[in-house]
PDB file of C-alpha atoms in Angstrom:
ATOM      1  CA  UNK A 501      34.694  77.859  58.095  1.00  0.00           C
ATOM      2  CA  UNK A 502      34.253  78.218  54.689  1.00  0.00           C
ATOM      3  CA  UNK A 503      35.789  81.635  53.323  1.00  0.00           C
ATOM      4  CA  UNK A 504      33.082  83.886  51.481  1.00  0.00           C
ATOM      5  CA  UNK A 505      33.833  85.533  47.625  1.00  0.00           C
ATOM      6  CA  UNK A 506      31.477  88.171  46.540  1.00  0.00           C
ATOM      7  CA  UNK A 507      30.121  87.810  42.870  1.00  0.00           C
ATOM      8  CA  UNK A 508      32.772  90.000  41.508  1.00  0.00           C
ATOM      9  CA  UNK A 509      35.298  88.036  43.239  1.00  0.00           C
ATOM     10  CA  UNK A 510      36.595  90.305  46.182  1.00  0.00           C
ATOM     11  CA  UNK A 511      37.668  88.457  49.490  1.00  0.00           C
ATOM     12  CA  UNK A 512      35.583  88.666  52.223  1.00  0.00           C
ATOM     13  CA  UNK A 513      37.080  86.722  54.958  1.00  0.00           C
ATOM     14  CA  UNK A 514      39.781  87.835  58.073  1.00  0.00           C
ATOM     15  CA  UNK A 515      42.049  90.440  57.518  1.00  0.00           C
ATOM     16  CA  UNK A 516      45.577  89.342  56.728  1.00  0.00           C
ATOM     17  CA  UNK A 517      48.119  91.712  58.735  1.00  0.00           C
ATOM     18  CA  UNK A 518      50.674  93.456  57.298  1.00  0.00           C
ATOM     19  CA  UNK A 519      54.116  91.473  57.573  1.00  0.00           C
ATOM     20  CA  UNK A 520      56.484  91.853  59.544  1.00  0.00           C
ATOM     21  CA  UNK A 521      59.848  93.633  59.479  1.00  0.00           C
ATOM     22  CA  UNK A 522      62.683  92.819  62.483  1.00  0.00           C
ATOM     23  CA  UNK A 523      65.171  95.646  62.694  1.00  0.00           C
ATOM     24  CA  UNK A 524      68.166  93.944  63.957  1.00  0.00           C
ATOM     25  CA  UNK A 525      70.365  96.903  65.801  1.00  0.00           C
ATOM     26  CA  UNK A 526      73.460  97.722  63.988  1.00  0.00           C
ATOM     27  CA  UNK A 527      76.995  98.237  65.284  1.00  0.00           C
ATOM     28  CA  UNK A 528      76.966 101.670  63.377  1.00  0.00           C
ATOM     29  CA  UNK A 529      75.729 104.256  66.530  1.00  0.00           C
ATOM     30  CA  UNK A 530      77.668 102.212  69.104  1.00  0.00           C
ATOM     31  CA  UNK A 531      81.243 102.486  66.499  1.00  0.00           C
ATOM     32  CA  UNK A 532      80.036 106.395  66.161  1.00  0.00           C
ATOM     33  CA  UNK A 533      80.037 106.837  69.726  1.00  0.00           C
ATOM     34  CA  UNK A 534      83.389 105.250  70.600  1.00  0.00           C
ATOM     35  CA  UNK A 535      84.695 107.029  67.852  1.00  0.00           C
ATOM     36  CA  UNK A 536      83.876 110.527  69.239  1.00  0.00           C
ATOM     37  CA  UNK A 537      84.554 109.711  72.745  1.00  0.00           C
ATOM     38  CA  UNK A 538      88.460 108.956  71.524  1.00  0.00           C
ATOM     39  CA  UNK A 539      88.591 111.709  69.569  1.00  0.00           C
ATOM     40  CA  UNK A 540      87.165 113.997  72.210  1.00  0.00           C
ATOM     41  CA  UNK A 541      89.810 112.404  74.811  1.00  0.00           C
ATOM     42  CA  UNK A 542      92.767 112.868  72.121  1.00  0.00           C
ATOM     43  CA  UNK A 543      91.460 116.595  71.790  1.00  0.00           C
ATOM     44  CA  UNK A 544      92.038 116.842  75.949  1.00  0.00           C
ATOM     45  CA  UNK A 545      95.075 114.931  75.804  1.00  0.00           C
ATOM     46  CA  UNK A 546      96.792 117.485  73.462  1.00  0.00           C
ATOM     47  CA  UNK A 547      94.950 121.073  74.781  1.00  0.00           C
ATOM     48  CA  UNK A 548      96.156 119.941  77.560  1.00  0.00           C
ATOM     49  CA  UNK A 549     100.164 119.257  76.406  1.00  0.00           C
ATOM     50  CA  UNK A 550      99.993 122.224  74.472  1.00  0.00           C
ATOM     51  CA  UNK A 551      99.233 124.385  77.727  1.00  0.00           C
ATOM     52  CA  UNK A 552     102.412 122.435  79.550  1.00  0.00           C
ATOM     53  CA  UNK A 553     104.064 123.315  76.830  1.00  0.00           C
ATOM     54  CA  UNK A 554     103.817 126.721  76.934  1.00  0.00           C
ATOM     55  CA  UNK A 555     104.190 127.241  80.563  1.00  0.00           C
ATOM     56  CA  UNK A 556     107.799 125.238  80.136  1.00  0.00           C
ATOM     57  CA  UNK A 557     108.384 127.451  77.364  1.00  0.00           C
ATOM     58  CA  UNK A 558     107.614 130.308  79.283  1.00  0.00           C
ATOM     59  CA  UNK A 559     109.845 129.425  82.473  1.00  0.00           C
ATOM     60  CA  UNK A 560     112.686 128.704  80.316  1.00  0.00           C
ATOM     61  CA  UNK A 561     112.562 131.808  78.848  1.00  0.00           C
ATOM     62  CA  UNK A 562     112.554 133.635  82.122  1.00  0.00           C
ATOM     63  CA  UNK A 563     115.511 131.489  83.979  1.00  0.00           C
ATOM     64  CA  UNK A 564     117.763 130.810  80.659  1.00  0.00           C
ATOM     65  CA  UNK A 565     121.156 131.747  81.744  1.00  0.00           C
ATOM     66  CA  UNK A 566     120.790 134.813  79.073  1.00  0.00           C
ATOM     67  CA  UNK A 567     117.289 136.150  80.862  1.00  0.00           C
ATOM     68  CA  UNK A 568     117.022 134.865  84.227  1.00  0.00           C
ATOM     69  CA  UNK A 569     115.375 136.802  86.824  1.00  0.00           C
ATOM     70  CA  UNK A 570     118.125 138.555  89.627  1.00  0.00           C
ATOM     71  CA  UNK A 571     117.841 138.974  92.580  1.00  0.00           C
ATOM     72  CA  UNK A 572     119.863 140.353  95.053  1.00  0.00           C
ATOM     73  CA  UNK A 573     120.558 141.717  98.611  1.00  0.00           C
ATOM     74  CA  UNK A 574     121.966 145.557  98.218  1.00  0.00           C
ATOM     75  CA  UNK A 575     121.234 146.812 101.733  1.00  0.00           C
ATOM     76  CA  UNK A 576     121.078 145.398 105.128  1.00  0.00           C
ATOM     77  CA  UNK A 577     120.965 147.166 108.558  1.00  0.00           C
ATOM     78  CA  UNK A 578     121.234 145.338 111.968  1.00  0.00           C
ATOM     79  CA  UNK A 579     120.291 147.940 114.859  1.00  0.00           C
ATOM     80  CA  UNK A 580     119.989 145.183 117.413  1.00  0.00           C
ATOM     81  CA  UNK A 581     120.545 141.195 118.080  1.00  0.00           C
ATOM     82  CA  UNK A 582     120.727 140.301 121.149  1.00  0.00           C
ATOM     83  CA  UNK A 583     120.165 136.571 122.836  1.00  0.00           C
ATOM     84  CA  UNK A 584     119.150 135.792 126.448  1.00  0.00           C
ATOM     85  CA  UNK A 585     117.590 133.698 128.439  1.00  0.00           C
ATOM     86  CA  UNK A 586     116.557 131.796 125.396  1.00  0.00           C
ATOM     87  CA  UNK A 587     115.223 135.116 123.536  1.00  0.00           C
ATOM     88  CA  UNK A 588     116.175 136.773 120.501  1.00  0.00           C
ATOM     89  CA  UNK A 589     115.647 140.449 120.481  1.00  0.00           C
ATOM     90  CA  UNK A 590     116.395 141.812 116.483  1.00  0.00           C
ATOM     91  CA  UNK A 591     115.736 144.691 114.443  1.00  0.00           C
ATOM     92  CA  UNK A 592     116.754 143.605 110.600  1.00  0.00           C
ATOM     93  CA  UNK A 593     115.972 145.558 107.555  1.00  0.00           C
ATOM     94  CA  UNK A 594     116.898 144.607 104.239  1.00  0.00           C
ATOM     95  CA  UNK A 595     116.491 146.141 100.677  1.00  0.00           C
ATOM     96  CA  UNK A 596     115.865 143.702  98.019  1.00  0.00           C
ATOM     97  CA  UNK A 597     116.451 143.979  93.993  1.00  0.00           C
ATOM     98  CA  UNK A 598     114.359 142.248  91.462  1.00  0.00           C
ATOM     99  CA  UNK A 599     115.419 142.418  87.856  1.00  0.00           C
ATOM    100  CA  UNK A 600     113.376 141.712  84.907  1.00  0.00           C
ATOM    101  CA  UNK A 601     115.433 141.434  82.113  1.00  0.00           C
ATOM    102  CA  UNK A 602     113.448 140.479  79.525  1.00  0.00           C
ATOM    103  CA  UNK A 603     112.017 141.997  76.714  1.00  0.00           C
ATOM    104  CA  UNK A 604     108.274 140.758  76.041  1.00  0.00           C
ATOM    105  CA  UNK A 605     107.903 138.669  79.889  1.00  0.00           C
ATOM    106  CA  UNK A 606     106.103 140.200  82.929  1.00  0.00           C
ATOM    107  CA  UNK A 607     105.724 138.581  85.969  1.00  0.00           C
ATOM    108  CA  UNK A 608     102.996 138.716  88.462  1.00  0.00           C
ATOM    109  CA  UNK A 609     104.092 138.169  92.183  1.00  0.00           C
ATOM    110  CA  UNK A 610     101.209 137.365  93.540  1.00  0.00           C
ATOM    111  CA  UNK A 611     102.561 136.174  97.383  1.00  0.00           C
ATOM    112  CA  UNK A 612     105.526 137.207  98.647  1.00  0.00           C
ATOM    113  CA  UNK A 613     106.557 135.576 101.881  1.00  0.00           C
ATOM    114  CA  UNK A 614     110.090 137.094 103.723  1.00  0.00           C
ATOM    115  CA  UNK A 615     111.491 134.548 106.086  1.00  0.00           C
ATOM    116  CA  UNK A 616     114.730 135.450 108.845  1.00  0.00           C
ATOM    117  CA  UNK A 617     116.525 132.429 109.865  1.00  0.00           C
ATOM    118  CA  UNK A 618     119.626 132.160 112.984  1.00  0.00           C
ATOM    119  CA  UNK A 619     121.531 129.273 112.556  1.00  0.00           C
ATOM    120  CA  UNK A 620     118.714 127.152 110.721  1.00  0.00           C
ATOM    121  CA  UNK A 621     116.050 128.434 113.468  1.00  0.00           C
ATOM    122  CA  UNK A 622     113.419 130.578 111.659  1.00  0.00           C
ATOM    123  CA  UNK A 623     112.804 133.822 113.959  1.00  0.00           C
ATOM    124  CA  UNK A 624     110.356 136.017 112.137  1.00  0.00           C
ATOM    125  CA  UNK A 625     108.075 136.084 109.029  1.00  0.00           C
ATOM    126  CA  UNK A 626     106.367 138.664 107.060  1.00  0.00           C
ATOM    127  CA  UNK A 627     104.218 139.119 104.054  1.00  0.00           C
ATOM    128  CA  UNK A 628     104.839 141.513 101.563  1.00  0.00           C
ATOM    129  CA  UNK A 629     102.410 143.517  98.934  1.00  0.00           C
ATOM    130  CA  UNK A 630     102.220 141.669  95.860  1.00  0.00           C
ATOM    131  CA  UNK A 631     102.541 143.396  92.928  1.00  0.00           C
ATOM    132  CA  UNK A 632     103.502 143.300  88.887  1.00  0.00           C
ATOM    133  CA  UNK A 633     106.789 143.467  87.477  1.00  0.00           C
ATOM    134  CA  UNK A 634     106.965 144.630  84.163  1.00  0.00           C
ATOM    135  CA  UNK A 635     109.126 144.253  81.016  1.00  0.00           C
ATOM    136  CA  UNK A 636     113.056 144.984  81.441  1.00  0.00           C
ATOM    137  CA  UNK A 637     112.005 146.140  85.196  1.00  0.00           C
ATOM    138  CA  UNK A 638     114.164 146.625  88.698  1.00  0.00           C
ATOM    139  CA  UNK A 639     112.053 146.630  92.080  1.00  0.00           C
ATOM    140  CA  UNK A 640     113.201 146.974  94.837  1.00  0.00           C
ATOM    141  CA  UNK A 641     111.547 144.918  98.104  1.00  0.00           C
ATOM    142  CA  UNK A 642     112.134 146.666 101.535  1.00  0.00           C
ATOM    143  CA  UNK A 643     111.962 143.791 104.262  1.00  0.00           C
ATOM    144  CA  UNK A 644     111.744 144.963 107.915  1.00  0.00           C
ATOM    145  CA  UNK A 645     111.771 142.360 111.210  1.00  0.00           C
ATOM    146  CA  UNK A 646     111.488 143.853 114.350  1.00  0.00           C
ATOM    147  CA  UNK A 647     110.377 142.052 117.647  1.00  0.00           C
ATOM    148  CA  UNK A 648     111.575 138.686 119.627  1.00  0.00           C
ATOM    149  CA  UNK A 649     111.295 135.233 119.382  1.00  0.00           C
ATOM    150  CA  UNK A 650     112.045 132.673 121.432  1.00  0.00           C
ATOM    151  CA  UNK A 651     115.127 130.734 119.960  1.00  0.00           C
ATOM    152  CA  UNK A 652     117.236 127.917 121.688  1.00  0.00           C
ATOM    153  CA  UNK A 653     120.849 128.244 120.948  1.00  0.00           C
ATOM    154  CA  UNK A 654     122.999 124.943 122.708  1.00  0.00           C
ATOM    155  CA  UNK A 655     126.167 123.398 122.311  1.00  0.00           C
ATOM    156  CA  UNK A 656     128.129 124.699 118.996  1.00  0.00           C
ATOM    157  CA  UNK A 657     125.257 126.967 117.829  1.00  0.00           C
ATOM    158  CA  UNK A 658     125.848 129.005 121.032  1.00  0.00           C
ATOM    159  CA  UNK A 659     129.739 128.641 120.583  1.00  0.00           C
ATOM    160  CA  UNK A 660     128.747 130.388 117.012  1.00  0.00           C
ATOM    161  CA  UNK A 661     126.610 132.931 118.270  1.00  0.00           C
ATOM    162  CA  UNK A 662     129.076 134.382 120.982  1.00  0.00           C
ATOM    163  CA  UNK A 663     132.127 133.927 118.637  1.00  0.00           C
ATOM    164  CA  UNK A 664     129.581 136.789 116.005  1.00  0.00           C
ATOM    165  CA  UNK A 665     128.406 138.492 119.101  1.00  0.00           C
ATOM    166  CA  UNK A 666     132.864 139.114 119.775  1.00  0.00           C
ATOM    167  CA  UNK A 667     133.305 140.142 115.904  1.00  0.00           C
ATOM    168  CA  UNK A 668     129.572 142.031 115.943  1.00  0.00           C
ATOM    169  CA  UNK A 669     129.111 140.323 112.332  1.00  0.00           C
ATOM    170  CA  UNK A 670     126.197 138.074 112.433  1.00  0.00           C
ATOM    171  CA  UNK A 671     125.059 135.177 109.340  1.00  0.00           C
ATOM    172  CA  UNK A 672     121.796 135.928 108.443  1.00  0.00           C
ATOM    173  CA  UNK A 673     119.620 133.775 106.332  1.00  0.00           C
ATOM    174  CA  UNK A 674     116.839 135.372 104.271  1.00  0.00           C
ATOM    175  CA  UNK A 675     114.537 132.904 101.945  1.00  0.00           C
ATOM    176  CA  UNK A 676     111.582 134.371 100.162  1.00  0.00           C
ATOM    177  CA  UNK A 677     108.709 131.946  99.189  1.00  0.00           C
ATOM    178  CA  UNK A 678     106.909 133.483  96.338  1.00  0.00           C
ATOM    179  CA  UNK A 679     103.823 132.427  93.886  1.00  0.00           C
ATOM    180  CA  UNK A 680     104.332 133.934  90.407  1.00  0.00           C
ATOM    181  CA  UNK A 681     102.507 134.235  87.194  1.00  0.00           C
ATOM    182  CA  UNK A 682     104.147 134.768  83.975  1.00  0.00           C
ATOM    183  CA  UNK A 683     102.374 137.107  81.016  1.00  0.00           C
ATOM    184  CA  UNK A 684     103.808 136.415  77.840  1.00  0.00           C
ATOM    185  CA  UNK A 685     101.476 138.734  75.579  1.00  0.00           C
ATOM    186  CA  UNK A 686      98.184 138.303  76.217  1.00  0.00           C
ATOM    187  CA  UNK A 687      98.934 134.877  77.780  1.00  0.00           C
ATOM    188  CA  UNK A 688      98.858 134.118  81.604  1.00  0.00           C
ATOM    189  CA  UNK A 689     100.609 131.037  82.728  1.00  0.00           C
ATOM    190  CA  UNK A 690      99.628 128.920  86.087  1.00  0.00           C
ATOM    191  CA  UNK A 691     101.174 129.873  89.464  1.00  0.00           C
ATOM    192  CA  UNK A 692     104.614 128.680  89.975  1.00  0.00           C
ATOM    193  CA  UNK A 693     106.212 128.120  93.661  1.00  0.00           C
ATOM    194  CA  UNK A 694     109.999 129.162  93.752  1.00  0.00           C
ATOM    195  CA  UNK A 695     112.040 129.929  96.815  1.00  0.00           C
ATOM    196  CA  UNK A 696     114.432 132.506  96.983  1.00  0.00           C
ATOM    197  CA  UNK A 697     117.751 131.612  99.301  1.00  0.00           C
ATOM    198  CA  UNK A 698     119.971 134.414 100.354  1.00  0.00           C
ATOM    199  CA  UNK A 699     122.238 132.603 102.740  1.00  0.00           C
ATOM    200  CA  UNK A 700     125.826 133.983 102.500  1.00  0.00           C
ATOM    201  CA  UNK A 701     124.979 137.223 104.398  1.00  0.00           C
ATOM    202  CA  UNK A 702     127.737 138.627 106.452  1.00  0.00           C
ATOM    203  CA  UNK A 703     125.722 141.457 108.549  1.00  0.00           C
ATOM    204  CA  UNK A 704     127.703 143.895 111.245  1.00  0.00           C
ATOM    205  CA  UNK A 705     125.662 145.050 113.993  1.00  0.00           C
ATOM    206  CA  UNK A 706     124.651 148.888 114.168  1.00  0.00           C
ATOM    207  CA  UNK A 707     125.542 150.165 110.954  1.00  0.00           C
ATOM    208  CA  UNK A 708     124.043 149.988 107.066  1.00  0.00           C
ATOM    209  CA  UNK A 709     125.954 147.563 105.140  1.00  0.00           C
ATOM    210  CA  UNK A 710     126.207 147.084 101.543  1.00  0.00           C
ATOM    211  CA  UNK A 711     126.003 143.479 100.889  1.00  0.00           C
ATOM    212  CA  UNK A 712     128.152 143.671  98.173  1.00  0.00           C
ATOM    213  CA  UNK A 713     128.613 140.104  95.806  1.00  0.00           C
ATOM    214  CA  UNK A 714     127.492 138.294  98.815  1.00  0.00           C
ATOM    215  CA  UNK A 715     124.108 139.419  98.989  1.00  0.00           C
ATOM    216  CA  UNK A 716     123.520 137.081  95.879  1.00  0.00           C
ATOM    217  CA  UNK A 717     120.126 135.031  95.946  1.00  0.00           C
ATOM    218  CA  UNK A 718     120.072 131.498  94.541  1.00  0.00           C
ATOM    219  CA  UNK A 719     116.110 130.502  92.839  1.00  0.00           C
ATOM    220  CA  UNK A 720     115.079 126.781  93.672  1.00  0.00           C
ATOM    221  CA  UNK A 721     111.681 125.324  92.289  1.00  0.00           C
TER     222      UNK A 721
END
């Protein structure tokens, strides 16, 4: 088909489309993206040091020889322990002391957990009031058991048990399992788990004893 020209020369024939352009995708979005996703991990990756950090920081402070939380048994009465017939009858109060030392550290206790133990057999268990301990602080926990529990003594444990019951002084174990928080400023740390052992306790039957340096308390994490 012959193409027609008008008499000025302008082209009359099919319409010639527009070219082409191929856009070929470039590496630059896909770099961009792995680029941010590192850096966004890296940012994680250190936040998340920094906090571990602090909460070591923090705990050091706290339990450095120079600062370390003490705690100690003052007080202990024994009104009754009595075993029979594969019972143990007991009524065992003992006061506590918690001392904060430091200077710019509180301490949240937020679960305290007493635990009585004969002869590696735990016999009773209570939970105490949680509470805050302030700056250069002293409280003072008053545990209480009182009931029975059945508790098999055979062999040298009852040996042990009747050779105390002769001398009426009994060894008691007390552990307390706590969860604390530690405020430094403005600045809560995450919920530790350490356990308080008080297992060098001498107690006489029917009388208030001081426990003197034996009522020391060691702190395990």
């Amino acid at each position: 088909m012959a193409e027609k020209q008008g008499l000025n020369g302008a082209y009359y024939g099919p319409a010639i489309p527009p070219p082409r352009h191929y856009h070929r995708p470039g590496r630059g979005s896909s770099c961009c993206g792995c680029c941010c996703l590192v850096t966004f991990l890296l940012k994680v990756i250190f936040t998340v040091l920094a906090l571990v950090g602090l909460c070591l920081l923090v705990v050091w402070l706290i339990f450095r020889p120079i600062n370390k939380v003490k705690l100690h048994v003052t007080d202990v009465a024994l009104t009754e322990f009595n075993h029979t017939n594969n019972m143990l009858r007991y009524n065992l109060t003992f006061n506590v002391n918690i001392r904060n030392p430091n200077k710019k550290i509180g301490i949240y206790y937020d679960r305290i957990e007493a635990k009585a133990f004969y002869e590696g057999q735990r016999f009773h268990y209570q939970s105490l009031t949680p509470f805050y301990q302030g700056h250069k602080n002293t409280t003072v926990l008053n545990v209480v058991f009182n009931g029975q529990q059945p508790v098999t003594l055979q062999g040298q444990e009852l040996t042990q048990f009747n050779s105390e019951k002769a001398s009426g002084l009994y060894s008691i174990t007390l552990e307390l399992s706590l969860r604390v928080r530690f405020k430094l400023g403005k600045v809560k740390t995450t919920r530790f788990k350490p356990k308080i052992e008080c297992d060098d306790l001498k107690i006489p039957l029917n009388g208030l004893s001081s426990a003197g340096s034996s009522g020391k308390c060691d702190i395990k994490f």
